[in-house]
Amino acid sequence: MEGPADVLEVVVMSIVSRGFRGRRRDSNQRLPPGQYLTDDFPVLSAGPTPRISLDDWEFTVVTELGQSHRWSWKELTGLSAESVTADIHCVTRWSKLDTAWRGVSIDTLLADVETAADFALIHSYGGYSTNLPLEDLLDGKAWVAYEYNGQELAPEHGGPARLLVPHLYFWKSAKWVRGIELMPQDFPGFWEQLGYHDYGDPWREQRYQGD
Amino acid sequence: MERRRETATASTLVLDVPGWPGHQPGQHLDVRLTADDGYQAARSYSLAAPADGDRVEITVQRVPDGEVSSYLADATQSDDAVEVRGPVGGWFVWNPQGDSRPVLLVAGGSGVVPLMAMIRSRDGARPAPPFRLIYSVRSPDDRIYDQELRRRATEDGDLDVTFIYTRTAPGGEARPVGRISADDLSMYGFPVVEEPIVYVCGPTGFVERVSDLLIDLGHDPAKIKTERFGPSGP
């Protein structure tokens, strides 16, 4: 597999496409640049949907000093949960407004975790990973979500539980999440190693490296 | 740009992109359209073939109400220009130079496009590993690249192409119409012991089903790469 520098080159010609008018029903202030609205919930995953038994499921936070904090499924779902309504934005350009989730705030999970880390690498069942600054997980900005629209989260959407970080492009909201590795330095995750933006702010249209 | 009609609803566009840096089979590009008042819309499309210098191909399946696909599939003329960016995506790719493992390709509908880029890249791979394509379509009219796939399968002893018809089959087809099954994947794919690398591309439900069947057959989930499109269903 080639590195990101080989994968992503940018070729741009700035031109008007003759006769193109477009649909123009997506002029919504809640829609970031370059996005269109969908009522569906498209699925994008790099591999097969992992099969995870709830008996074996666990969520682990590992600090930069190697200290582990673990929650079984029963322990996680026993923590106080929050209902979250959020707009979500996929780097493949669809956005979906007012999606309804329920899950545990990362603030709750990290409340008793001693750390001086600035970065987090999220790990998933199936091998996926994604990175983000720790502060983007804190202060009511991120959850481990296990319900969508009042139902348990379907496997193709990341069930039994996925990260929910709605203020960043949705690849950061890792499906089938299994843990957080806290780190003093940034380390690129799966798509971040393949040419996608390190941070992924949809309002600044940070889709690919160099944006 | 040139347009080549593939089926009633799919067209291939050949774009001249000065300075195109080349790409790997399986990657896509972003197409952005701009109206004369500045309104813009962009979508990603799979590259359908290896680059030929500055010429790249995408195949666009017109989707109902698709504001970009309908423009690309129907409205464009040969001297029209669009903005492109890419190549994008570095996971769902096959490396013609470095990978000698057998390759199983499983396509649903227009999911065949990035897989066709891999098949067309066989020409540049020496020696090319064996490829098998299992291509599920509703009816014979929905086959994209039909003639080229048949020609390649005839000329290339290491390429097998099998069509799976879900609604209507051509006369003489022995397999009853129906969704792709574990038997289809065993019969027309590679045995698990040959450890093929597998690429599955199609609508979400199709990809979920095929990857589940492959895992049930004993294929290693880590060797299955998927690309999905469309809604998740009801």
Tab-separated table of C-alpha atoms in Angstrom:
chain	number	residue	atom	x	y	z
A	1	MET	CA	0.000	0.000	0.000
A	2	GLU	CA	1.356	3.365	-0.948
A	3	GLY	CA	1.702	6.246	1.427
A	4	PRO	CA	-0.618	9.202	1.444
A	5	ALA	CA	1.769	11.392	-0.516
A	6	ASP	CA	1.450	8.991	-3.448
A	7	VAL	CA	-2.251	8.446	-3.058
A	8	LEU	CA	-3.481	11.958	-3.076
A	9	GLU	CA	-2.590	14.539	-5.619
A	10	VAL	CA	-4.859	17.396	-6.398
A	11	VAL	CA	-5.863	18.412	-9.886
A	12	VAL	CA	-8.242	21.296	-10.148
A	13	MET	CA	-9.634	23.202	-13.074
A	14	SER	CA	-11.965	25.942	-12.043
A	15	ILE	CA	-14.751	26.132	-14.564
A	16	VAL	CA	-18.469	26.452	-15.044
A	17	SER	CA	-20.245	23.286	-16.172
A	18	ARG	CA	-22.401	24.390	-19.078
A	19	GLY	CA	-26.091	23.811	-18.588
A	20	PHE	CA	-25.704	22.586	-15.019
A	21	ARG	CA	-28.319	23.999	-12.691
A	22	GLY	CA	-28.461	21.493	-9.872
A	23	ARG	CA	-31.183	20.562	-7.471
A	24	ARG	CA	-30.748	23.426	-5.039
A	25	ARG	CA	-32.955	22.073	-2.368
A	26	ASP	CA	-30.023	21.729	-0.032
A	27	SER	CA	-29.518	25.377	0.842
A	28	ASN	CA	-29.696	24.776	4.556
A	29	GLN	CA	-27.610	26.711	7.039
A	30	ARG	CA	-26.930	23.498	8.896
A	31	LEU	CA	-25.317	21.973	5.816
A	32	PRO	CA	-21.509	22.343	5.676
A	33	PRO	CA	-19.894	23.276	2.339
A	34	GLY	CA	-19.933	20.579	-0.339
A	35	GLN	CA	-22.492	18.404	1.458
A	36	TYR	CA	-25.957	17.293	0.370
A	37	LEU	CA	-28.865	16.203	2.519
A	38	THR	CA	-30.030	12.614	2.670
A	39	ASP	CA	-32.888	10.989	4.505
A	40	ASP	CA	-31.287	7.574	4.151
A	41	PHE	CA	-28.498	6.354	6.354
A	42	PRO	CA	-25.795	5.239	3.927
A	43	VAL	CA	-23.283	2.651	5.082
A	44	LEU	CA	-19.583	2.907	4.333
A	45	SER	CA	-17.121	0.437	5.780
A	46	ALA	CA	-13.775	-0.834	4.661
A	47	GLY	CA	-14.420	-4.475	5.458
A	48	PRO	CA	-16.994	-6.985	6.607
A	49	THR	CA	-19.229	-6.074	9.517
A	50	PRO	CA	-17.583	-7.654	12.588
A	51	ARG	CA	-19.632	-10.049	14.670
A	52	ILE	CA	-19.254	-9.270	18.342
A	53	SER	CA	-20.922	-11.182	21.132
A	54	LEU	CA	-22.084	-8.946	23.972
A	55	ASP	CA	-20.657	-11.486	26.424
A	56	ASP	CA	-17.189	-10.884	25.011
A	57	TRP	CA	-17.562	-7.181	24.281
A	58	GLU	CA	-15.531	-4.781	26.340
A	59	PHE	CA	-14.496	-1.166	26.152
A	60	THR	CA	-10.989	-0.246	27.241
A	61	VAL	CA	-9.296	3.054	27.933
A	62	VAL	CA	-5.502	2.817	28.074
A	63	THR	CA	-3.554	5.829	29.292
A	64	GLU	CA	-0.163	7.001	28.077
A	65	LEU	CA	1.320	5.306	31.145
A	66	GLY	CA	-0.264	1.978	30.254
A	67	GLN	CA	-3.016	2.000	32.856
A	68	SER	CA	-6.165	0.244	31.658
A	69	HIS	CA	-9.776	0.924	32.525
A	70	ARG	CA	-12.296	-1.631	31.302
A	71	TRP	CA	-16.062	-1.840	31.017
A	72	SER	CA	-18.066	-4.917	30.109
A	73	TRP	CA	-21.262	-4.452	28.081
A	74	LYS	CA	-23.282	-4.690	31.274
A	75	GLU	CA	-21.082	-2.149	33.026
A	76	LEU	CA	-21.162	0.293	30.121
A	77	THR	CA	-24.910	0.181	29.685
A	78	GLY	CA	-25.270	0.530	33.460
A	79	LEU	CA	-23.626	3.960	33.381
A	80	SER	CA	-25.809	7.022	33.151
A	81	ALA	CA	-26.719	7.549	29.512
A	82	GLU	CA	-27.548	10.662	27.543
A	83	SER	CA	-29.860	11.243	24.618
A	84	VAL	CA	-28.172	13.159	21.831
A	85	THR	CA	-29.681	14.721	18.727
A	86	ALA	CA	-27.058	15.727	16.200
A	87	ASP	CA	-26.415	16.473	12.538
A	88	ILE	CA	-23.909	14.091	10.985
A	89	HIS	CA	-21.690	14.734	7.975
A	90	CYS	CA	-19.919	12.046	5.953
A	91	VAL	CA	-16.785	12.868	3.958
A	92	THR	CA	-18.466	11.203	0.961
A	93	ARG	CA	-20.705	14.297	1.037
A	94	TRP	CA	-23.984	13.178	2.540
A	95	SER	CA	-25.306	14.859	5.653
A	96	LYS	CA	-28.205	13.784	7.790
A	97	LEU	CA	-29.890	16.171	10.186
A	98	ASP	CA	-31.355	15.550	13.635
A	99	THR	CA	-30.142	11.996	14.103
A	100	ALA	CA	-31.144	10.622	17.504
A	101	TRP	CA	-28.712	8.614	19.587
A	102	ARG	CA	-28.357	7.350	23.110
A	103	GLY	CA	-25.108	6.472	24.792
A	104	VAL	CA	-22.527	7.238	27.426
A	105	SER	CA	-20.589	10.483	27.326
A	106	ILE	CA	-16.827	10.131	27.006
A	107	ASP	CA	-16.671	12.593	29.919
A	108	THR	CA	-18.294	9.913	32.058
A	109	LEU	CA	-15.858	7.234	30.894
A	110	LEU	CA	-12.809	9.424	31.462
A	111	ALA	CA	-13.969	10.929	34.755
A	112	ASP	CA	-11.689	8.712	36.838
A	113	VAL	CA	-8.903	8.374	34.288
A	114	GLU	CA	-5.681	10.181	35.127
A	115	THR	CA	-4.078	11.443	31.961
A	116	ALA	CA	-1.973	14.261	30.586
A	117	ALA	CA	-2.432	13.041	27.006
A	118	ASP	CA	-3.348	15.453	24.234
A	119	PHE	CA	-4.383	12.897	21.633
A	120	ALA	CA	-6.557	9.828	21.342
A	121	LEU	CA	-6.446	6.891	18.971
A	122	ILE	CA	-9.791	5.125	18.786
A	123	HIS	CA	-9.724	1.359	18.169
A	124	SER	CA	-12.511	-0.790	16.786
A	125	TYR	CA	-13.380	-4.464	16.511
A	126	GLY	CA	-12.346	-5.469	12.988
A	127	GLY	CA	-9.126	-3.442	13.147
A	128	TYR	CA	-10.330	0.055	12.252
A	129	SER	CA	-8.794	3.058	13.979
A	130	THR	CA	-9.113	6.835	13.899
A	131	ASN	CA	-7.311	9.638	15.694
A	132	LEU	CA	-8.384	12.932	17.161
A	133	PRO	CA	-7.287	15.429	19.773
A	134	LEU	CA	-8.467	14.401	23.222
A	135	GLU	CA	-10.233	17.738	23.705
A	136	ASP	CA	-12.574	16.814	20.838
A	137	LEU	CA	-13.809	13.896	22.927
A	138	LEU	CA	-14.482	15.978	26.035
A	139	ASP	CA	-16.999	18.530	27.314
A	140	GLY	CA	-20.110	16.929	25.887
A	141	LYS	CA	-18.770	16.519	22.365
A	142	ALA	CA	-18.488	12.707	22.116
A	143	TRP	CA	-20.262	9.547	23.214
A	144	VAL	CA	-20.121	5.780	23.019
A	145	ALA	CA	-23.536	5.340	21.397
A	146	TYR	CA	-25.517	2.110	21.498
A	147	GLU	CA	-28.993	3.231	20.445
A	148	TYR	CA	-30.109	4.883	17.241
A	149	ASN	CA	-33.663	6.162	16.836
A	150	GLY	CA	-34.693	4.401	20.019
A	151	GLN	CA	-33.513	1.010	18.780
A	152	GLU	CA	-30.359	-0.898	19.539
A	153	LEU	CA	-27.676	0.146	17.072
A	154	ALA	CA	-27.663	-2.136	13.999
A	155	PRO	CA	-24.387	-3.958	13.245
A	156	GLU	CA	-23.930	-2.304	9.834
A	157	HIS	CA	-24.133	1.082	11.548
A	158	GLY	CA	-21.543	0.091	14.124
A	159	GLY	CA	-23.504	-1.871	16.691
A	160	PRO	CA	-23.329	-2.916	19.389
A	161	ALA	CA	-21.648	0.451	20.042
A	162	ARG	CA	-19.918	3.147	18.048
A	163	LEU	CA	-18.173	6.364	18.853
A	164	LEU	CA	-20.263	9.439	18.130
A	165	VAL	CA	-18.308	12.645	17.460
A	166	PRO	CA	-20.783	14.571	15.340
A	167	HIS	CA	-18.786	17.787	15.002
A	168	LEU	CA	-16.169	16.009	12.849
A	169	TYR	CA	-16.623	14.068	9.585
A	170	PHE	CA	-18.319	10.823	10.384
A	171	TRP	CA	-15.336	8.534	9.731
A	172	LYS	CA	-14.110	9.785	13.125
A	173	SER	CA	-17.246	8.274	14.706
A	174	ALA	CA	-15.704	4.807	14.659
A	175	LYS	CA	-18.093	1.885	14.284
A	176	TRP	CA	-17.752	-1.205	16.514
A	177	VAL	CA	-15.667	0.810	18.929
A	178	ARG	CA	-13.677	-1.118	21.498
A	179	GLY	CA	-11.444	1.430	23.124
A	180	ILE	CA	-9.471	4.630	23.407
A	181	GLU	CA	-5.701	4.800	23.510
A	182	LEU	CA	-4.550	8.064	25.102
A	183	MET	CA	-1.317	9.392	23.695
A	184	PRO	CA	1.014	12.362	24.187
A	185	GLN	CA	1.475	12.620	20.406
A	186	ASP	CA	-0.840	12.444	17.426
A	187	PHE	CA	-0.803	9.206	15.446
A	188	PRO	CA	-2.798	8.763	12.227
A	189	GLY	CA	-5.601	6.192	12.135
A	190	PHE	CA	-6.868	4.058	9.254
A	191	TRP	CA	-8.221	6.634	6.804
A	192	GLU	CA	-5.833	9.286	8.090
A	193	GLN	CA	-2.970	7.087	6.814
A	194	LEU	CA	-4.702	6.780	3.442
A	195	GLY	CA	-4.879	10.413	2.463
A	196	TYR	CA	-7.797	11.699	4.506
A	197	HIS	CA	-7.472	14.764	6.677
A	198	ASP	CA	-5.981	14.402	10.125
A	199	TYR	CA	-8.684	16.470	11.853
A	200	GLY	CA	-11.736	16.438	9.554
A	201	ASP	CA	-13.767	19.542	10.362
A	202	PRO	CA	-16.740	19.536	7.949
A	203	TRP	CA	-17.236	23.307	8.295
A	204	ARG	CA	-13.699	23.895	7.028
A	205	GLU	CA	-14.159	21.095	4.462
A	206	GLN	CA	-11.130	19.197	5.709
A	207	ARG	CA	-11.726	16.087	3.615
A	208	TYR	CA	-8.269	15.186	2.399
A	209	GLN	CA	-4.708	15.908	3.415
A	210	GLY	CA	-3.805	19.436	2.465
A	211	ASP	CA	-7.356	20.805	2.856
B	1	MET	CA	-14.747	14.514	-22.451
B	2	GLU	CA	-16.178	11.584	-24.345
B	3	ARG	CA	-19.235	9.569	-23.394
B	4	ARG	CA	-19.845	5.897	-24.090
B	5	ARG	CA	-23.230	4.397	-23.323
B	6	GLU	CA	-22.852	1.161	-21.330
B	7	THR	CA	-26.458	0.317	-20.415
B	8	ALA	CA	-29.754	2.201	-20.449
B	9	THR	CA	-28.734	3.937	-17.233
B	10	ALA	CA	-24.922	3.797	-17.120
B	11	SER	CA	-22.409	5.744	-19.196
B	12	THR	CA	-18.647	5.848	-19.261
B	13	LEU	CA	-17.028	9.264	-19.424
B	14	VAL	CA	-13.472	9.663	-20.647
B	15	LEU	CA	-11.923	12.778	-19.164
B	16	ASP	CA	-8.768	14.557	-20.213
B	17	VAL	CA	-7.101	15.719	-17.028
B	18	PRO	CA	-3.854	17.580	-17.669
B	19	GLY	CA	-1.290	16.604	-15.064
B	20	TRP	CA	-3.161	13.546	-13.759
B	21	PRO	CA	-0.699	11.836	-11.400
B	22	GLY	CA	-1.874	8.271	-12.073
B	23	HIS	CA	-3.864	6.052	-9.733
B	24	GLN	CA	-4.312	2.560	-8.386
B	25	PRO	CA	-7.181	0.387	-9.596
B	26	GLY	CA	-10.061	0.773	-7.133
B	27	GLN	CA	-9.499	4.461	-6.375
B	28	HIS	CA	-12.069	7.133	-7.158
B	29	LEU	CA	-12.179	10.773	-8.040
B	30	ASP	CA	-14.421	13.627	-7.021
B	31	VAL	CA	-16.351	15.453	-9.713
B	32	ARG	CA	-17.560	18.949	-8.933
B	33	LEU	CA	-20.073	20.815	-11.049
B	34	THR	CA	-20.505	24.565	-10.910
B	35	ALA	CA	-23.563	26.401	-12.232
B	36	ASP	CA	-23.123	29.812	-13.855
B	37	ASP	CA	-24.237	31.497	-10.646
B	38	GLY	CA	-21.679	29.655	-8.534
B	39	TYR	CA	-23.900	26.877	-7.120
B	40	GLN	CA	-21.825	23.706	-6.742
B	41	ALA	CA	-22.427	20.013	-6.265
B	42	ALA	CA	-19.827	17.255	-5.991
B	43	ARG	CA	-19.838	13.458	-5.894
B	44	SER	CA	-17.268	10.642	-5.906
B	45	TYR	CA	-17.022	8.165	-8.783
B	46	SER	CA	-14.897	5.058	-9.124
B	47	LEU	CA	-12.221	5.147	-11.773
B	48	ALA	CA	-13.078	2.461	-14.313
B	49	ALA	CA	-9.700	1.853	-15.925
B	50	PRO	CA	-5.991	2.454	-15.458
B	51	ALA	CA	-4.969	5.957	-16.489
B	52	ASP	CA	-3.887	6.380	-20.092
B	53	GLY	CA	-1.580	9.345	-19.658
B	54	ASP	CA	-3.884	12.231	-18.845
B	55	ARG	CA	-7.012	10.313	-19.852
B	56	VAL	CA	-9.101	8.772	-17.089
B	57	GLU	CA	-12.427	6.949	-17.230
B	58	ILE	CA	-15.333	6.881	-14.846
B	59	THR	CA	-18.585	5.001	-15.281
B	60	VAL	CA	-21.606	6.827	-13.960
B	61	GLN	CA	-24.799	5.011	-13.041
B	62	ARG	CA	-27.665	7.455	-13.289
B	63	VAL	CA	-29.530	7.391	-9.980
B	64	PRO	CA	-33.103	8.628	-9.601
B	65	ASP	CA	-33.042	12.313	-8.779
B	66	GLY	CA	-29.242	12.330	-8.890
B	67	GLU	CA	-28.215	15.900	-9.537
B	68	VAL	CA	-24.650	15.110	-10.570
B	69	SER	CA	-25.120	11.678	-12.159
B	70	SER	CA	-27.985	12.785	-14.383
B	71	TYR	CA	-25.954	15.737	-15.656
B	72	LEU	CA	-22.897	13.560	-16.336
B	73	ALA	CA	-24.849	10.697	-17.874
B	74	ASP	CA	-27.062	12.757	-20.150
B	75	ALA	CA	-26.312	16.441	-20.433
B	76	THR	CA	-22.626	16.680	-21.102
B	77	GLN	CA	-21.110	17.184	-24.538
B	78	SER	CA	-17.620	16.392	-25.695
B	79	ASP	CA	-16.176	19.846	-25.159
B	80	ASP	CA	-17.777	20.337	-21.764
B	81	ALA	CA	-15.469	20.499	-18.780
B	82	VAL	CA	-15.953	19.516	-15.170
B	83	GLU	CA	-13.758	19.966	-12.148
B	84	VAL	CA	-12.122	16.825	-10.848
B	85	ARG	CA	-9.987	15.987	-7.891
B	86	GLY	CA	-8.161	12.836	-7.096
B	87	PRO	CA	-7.255	10.105	-6.976
B	88	VAL	CA	-9.015	9.460	-3.685
B	89	GLY	CA	-9.048	6.389	-1.461
B	90	GLY	CA	-6.157	4.065	-0.796
B	91	TRP	CA	-7.774	1.009	0.780
B	92	PHE	CA	-10.056	-0.599	-1.767
B	93	VAL	CA	-7.215	-0.984	-4.262
B	94	TRP	CA	-5.346	-3.790	-5.971
B	95	ASN	CA	-1.614	-3.516	-6.574
B	96	PRO	CA	-0.823	-5.011	-10.007
B	97	GLN	CA	2.912	-4.941	-9.346
B	98	GLY	CA	3.162	-6.365	-5.895
B	99	ASP	CA	0.390	-8.847	-5.286
B	100	SER	CA	0.419	-12.369	-6.674
B	101	ARG	CA	-2.427	-13.791	-4.584
B	102	PRO	CA	-5.565	-14.961	-6.412
B	103	VAL	CA	-8.189	-12.246	-6.581
B	104	LEU	CA	-11.903	-12.796	-6.134
B	105	LEU	CA	-14.070	-9.903	-7.246
B	106	VAL	CA	-17.751	-9.839	-6.297
B	107	ALA	CA	-19.858	-7.086	-7.823
B	108	GLY	CA	-23.448	-6.038	-7.343
B	109	GLY	CA	-24.817	-3.758	-10.080
B	110	SER	CA	-22.659	-0.708	-10.730
B	111	GLY	CA	-20.296	-1.953	-8.003
B	112	VAL	CA	-18.503	-3.583	-10.916
B	113	VAL	CA	-16.824	-0.285	-11.858
B	114	PRO	CA	-13.786	-0.280	-9.505
B	115	LEU	CA	-13.469	-4.049	-10.012
B	116	MET	CA	-13.312	-3.489	-13.780
B	117	ALA	CA	-10.402	-1.126	-13.174
B	118	MET	CA	-8.642	-4.022	-11.420
B	119	ILE	CA	-9.421	-6.410	-14.294
B	120	ARG	CA	-8.181	-3.902	-16.849
B	121	SER	CA	-4.983	-3.490	-14.806
B	122	ARG	CA	-4.169	-7.161	-15.347
B	123	ASP	CA	-2.659	-6.175	-18.689
B	124	GLY	CA	0.131	-4.396	-16.860
B	125	ALA	CA	0.761	-7.081	-14.262
B	126	ARG	CA	3.374	-9.727	-15.024
B	127	PRO	CA	2.595	-12.407	-14.196
B	128	ALA	CA	-1.038	-11.587	-13.458
B	129	PRO	CA	-2.525	-13.724	-10.701
B	130	PRO	CA	-5.764	-15.592	-11.410
B	131	PHE	CA	-8.873	-13.447	-11.179
B	132	ARG	CA	-12.487	-14.524	-10.787
B	133	LEU	CA	-15.331	-12.062	-11.120
B	134	ILE	CA	-18.806	-12.913	-9.852
B	135	TYR	CA	-21.116	-10.193	-11.099
B	136	SER	CA	-24.696	-9.977	-9.867
B	137	VAL	CA	-27.196	-8.090	-12.035
B	138	ARG	CA	-30.965	-7.938	-12.205
B	139	SER	CA	-31.157	-8.826	-15.887
B	140	PRO	CA	-28.920	-9.193	-18.956
B	141	ASP	CA	-29.672	-5.571	-19.906
B	142	ASP	CA	-28.011	-4.379	-16.706
B	143	ARG	CA	-24.597	-5.847	-17.477
B	144	ILE	CA	-22.021	-3.059	-17.689
B	145	TYR	CA	-18.916	-3.891	-19.779
B	146	ASP	CA	-20.653	-7.065	-20.957
B	147	GLN	CA	-18.844	-7.548	-24.269
B	148	GLU	CA	-15.439	-6.576	-22.932
B	149	LEU	CA	-15.780	-8.910	-19.953
B	150	ARG	CA	-16.693	-11.801	-22.250
B	151	ARG	CA	-13.843	-11.020	-24.604
B	152	ARG	CA	-11.342	-10.763	-21.776
B	153	ALA	CA	-12.556	-14.006	-20.202
B	154	THR	CA	-12.145	-15.761	-23.564
B	155	GLU	CA	-8.686	-14.363	-24.278
B	156	ASP	CA	-7.288	-14.554	-20.761
B	157	GLY	CA	-7.116	-18.071	-19.359
B	158	ASP	CA	-6.599	-16.726	-15.843
B	159	LEU	CA	-9.770	-14.636	-15.802
B	160	ASP	CA	-13.162	-16.211	-15.112
B	161	VAL	CA	-16.355	-14.175	-15.323
B	162	THR	CA	-19.667	-15.429	-13.965
B	163	PHE	CA	-22.927	-13.531	-14.142
B	164	ILE	CA	-25.539	-14.021	-11.449
B	165	TYR	CA	-29.032	-12.967	-12.520
B	166	THR	CA	-31.414	-12.014	-9.741
B	167	ARG	CA	-34.621	-11.282	-11.736
B	168	THR	CA	-34.323	-12.221	-15.412
B	169	ALA	CA	-31.793	-14.583	-16.962
B	170	PRO	CA	-30.911	-14.975	-20.618
B	171	GLY	CA	-32.197	-18.042	-22.458
B	172	GLY	CA	-30.124	-21.132	-21.781
B	173	GLU	CA	-28.890	-19.969	-18.389
B	174	ALA	CA	-28.695	-23.048	-16.174
B	175	ARG	CA	-28.701	-21.253	-12.825
B	176	PRO	CA	-32.194	-20.285	-11.636
B	177	VAL	CA	-32.619	-16.558	-11.050
B	178	GLY	CA	-32.124	-15.460	-7.454
B	179	ARG	CA	-29.891	-13.682	-4.999
B	180	ILE	CA	-26.251	-14.658	-4.790
B	181	SER	CA	-25.727	-17.686	-2.537
B	182	ALA	CA	-22.974	-19.489	-0.674
B	183	ASP	CA	-23.046	-22.099	-3.452
B	184	ASP	CA	-22.391	-19.423	-6.057
B	185	LEU	CA	-19.429	-18.118	-4.094
B	186	SER	CA	-17.992	-21.641	-3.631
B	187	MET	CA	-18.590	-22.707	-7.191
B	188	TYR	CA	-17.353	-19.598	-8.969
B	189	GLY	CA	-14.904	-18.222	-6.409
B	190	PHE	CA	-11.650	-19.686	-5.091
B	191	PRO	CA	-11.381	-22.372	-2.412
B	192	VAL	CA	-10.583	-20.939	1.009
B	193	VAL	CA	-7.236	-22.788	1.065
B	194	GLU	CA	-6.021	-20.684	-1.853
B	195	GLU	CA	-6.397	-17.641	0.401
B	196	PRO	CA	-7.675	-15.218	-2.206
B	197	ILE	CA	-7.844	-11.533	-1.530
B	198	VAL	CA	-11.485	-10.557	-1.960
B	199	TYR	CA	-13.006	-7.287	-3.136
B	200	VAL	CA	-16.753	-6.851	-2.738
B	201	CYS	CA	-18.499	-3.777	-4.114
B	202	GLY	CA	-22.175	-3.026	-4.469
B	203	PRO	CA	-25.218	-1.791	-2.614
B	204	THR	CA	-25.034	-2.117	1.159
B	205	GLY	CA	-27.377	-5.094	1.475
B	206	PHE	CA	-25.472	-6.977	-1.216
B	207	VAL	CA	-22.086	-6.322	0.385
B	208	GLU	CA	-23.341	-7.305	3.847
B	209	ARG	CA	-24.772	-10.537	2.467
B	210	VAL	CA	-21.741	-11.494	0.400
B	211	SER	CA	-19.222	-10.761	3.134
B	212	ASP	CA	-21.273	-12.740	5.666
B	213	LEU	CA	-21.476	-15.700	3.258
B	214	LEU	CA	-17.736	-15.542	2.582
B	215	ILE	CA	-16.939	-15.547	6.294
B	216	ASP	CA	-19.304	-18.485	6.804
B	217	LEU	CA	-17.421	-20.323	4.062
B	218	GLY	CA	-14.219	-19.788	6.061
B	219	HIS	CA	-12.647	-16.800	4.333
B	220	ASP	CA	-10.530	-14.578	6.573
B	221	PRO	CA	-12.406	-11.313	7.292
B	222	ALA	CA	-9.063	-9.499	7.149
B	223	LYS	CA	-8.684	-10.487	3.482
B	224	ILE	CA	-12.091	-9.106	2.474
B	225	LYS	CA	-12.166	-5.497	1.359
B	226	THR	CA	-15.527	-3.888	0.848
B	227	GLU	CA	-16.967	-0.804	-0.725
B	228	ARG	CA	-20.647	0.003	-0.330
B	229	PHE	CA	-22.988	2.535	-1.777
B	230	GLY	CA	-26.565	3.552	-1.351
B	231	PRO	CA	-28.907	3.552	1.607
B	232	SER	CA	-28.951	0.878	4.247
B	233	GLY	CA	-32.431	-0.250	3.302
B	234	PRO	CA	-35.665	0.050	5.208
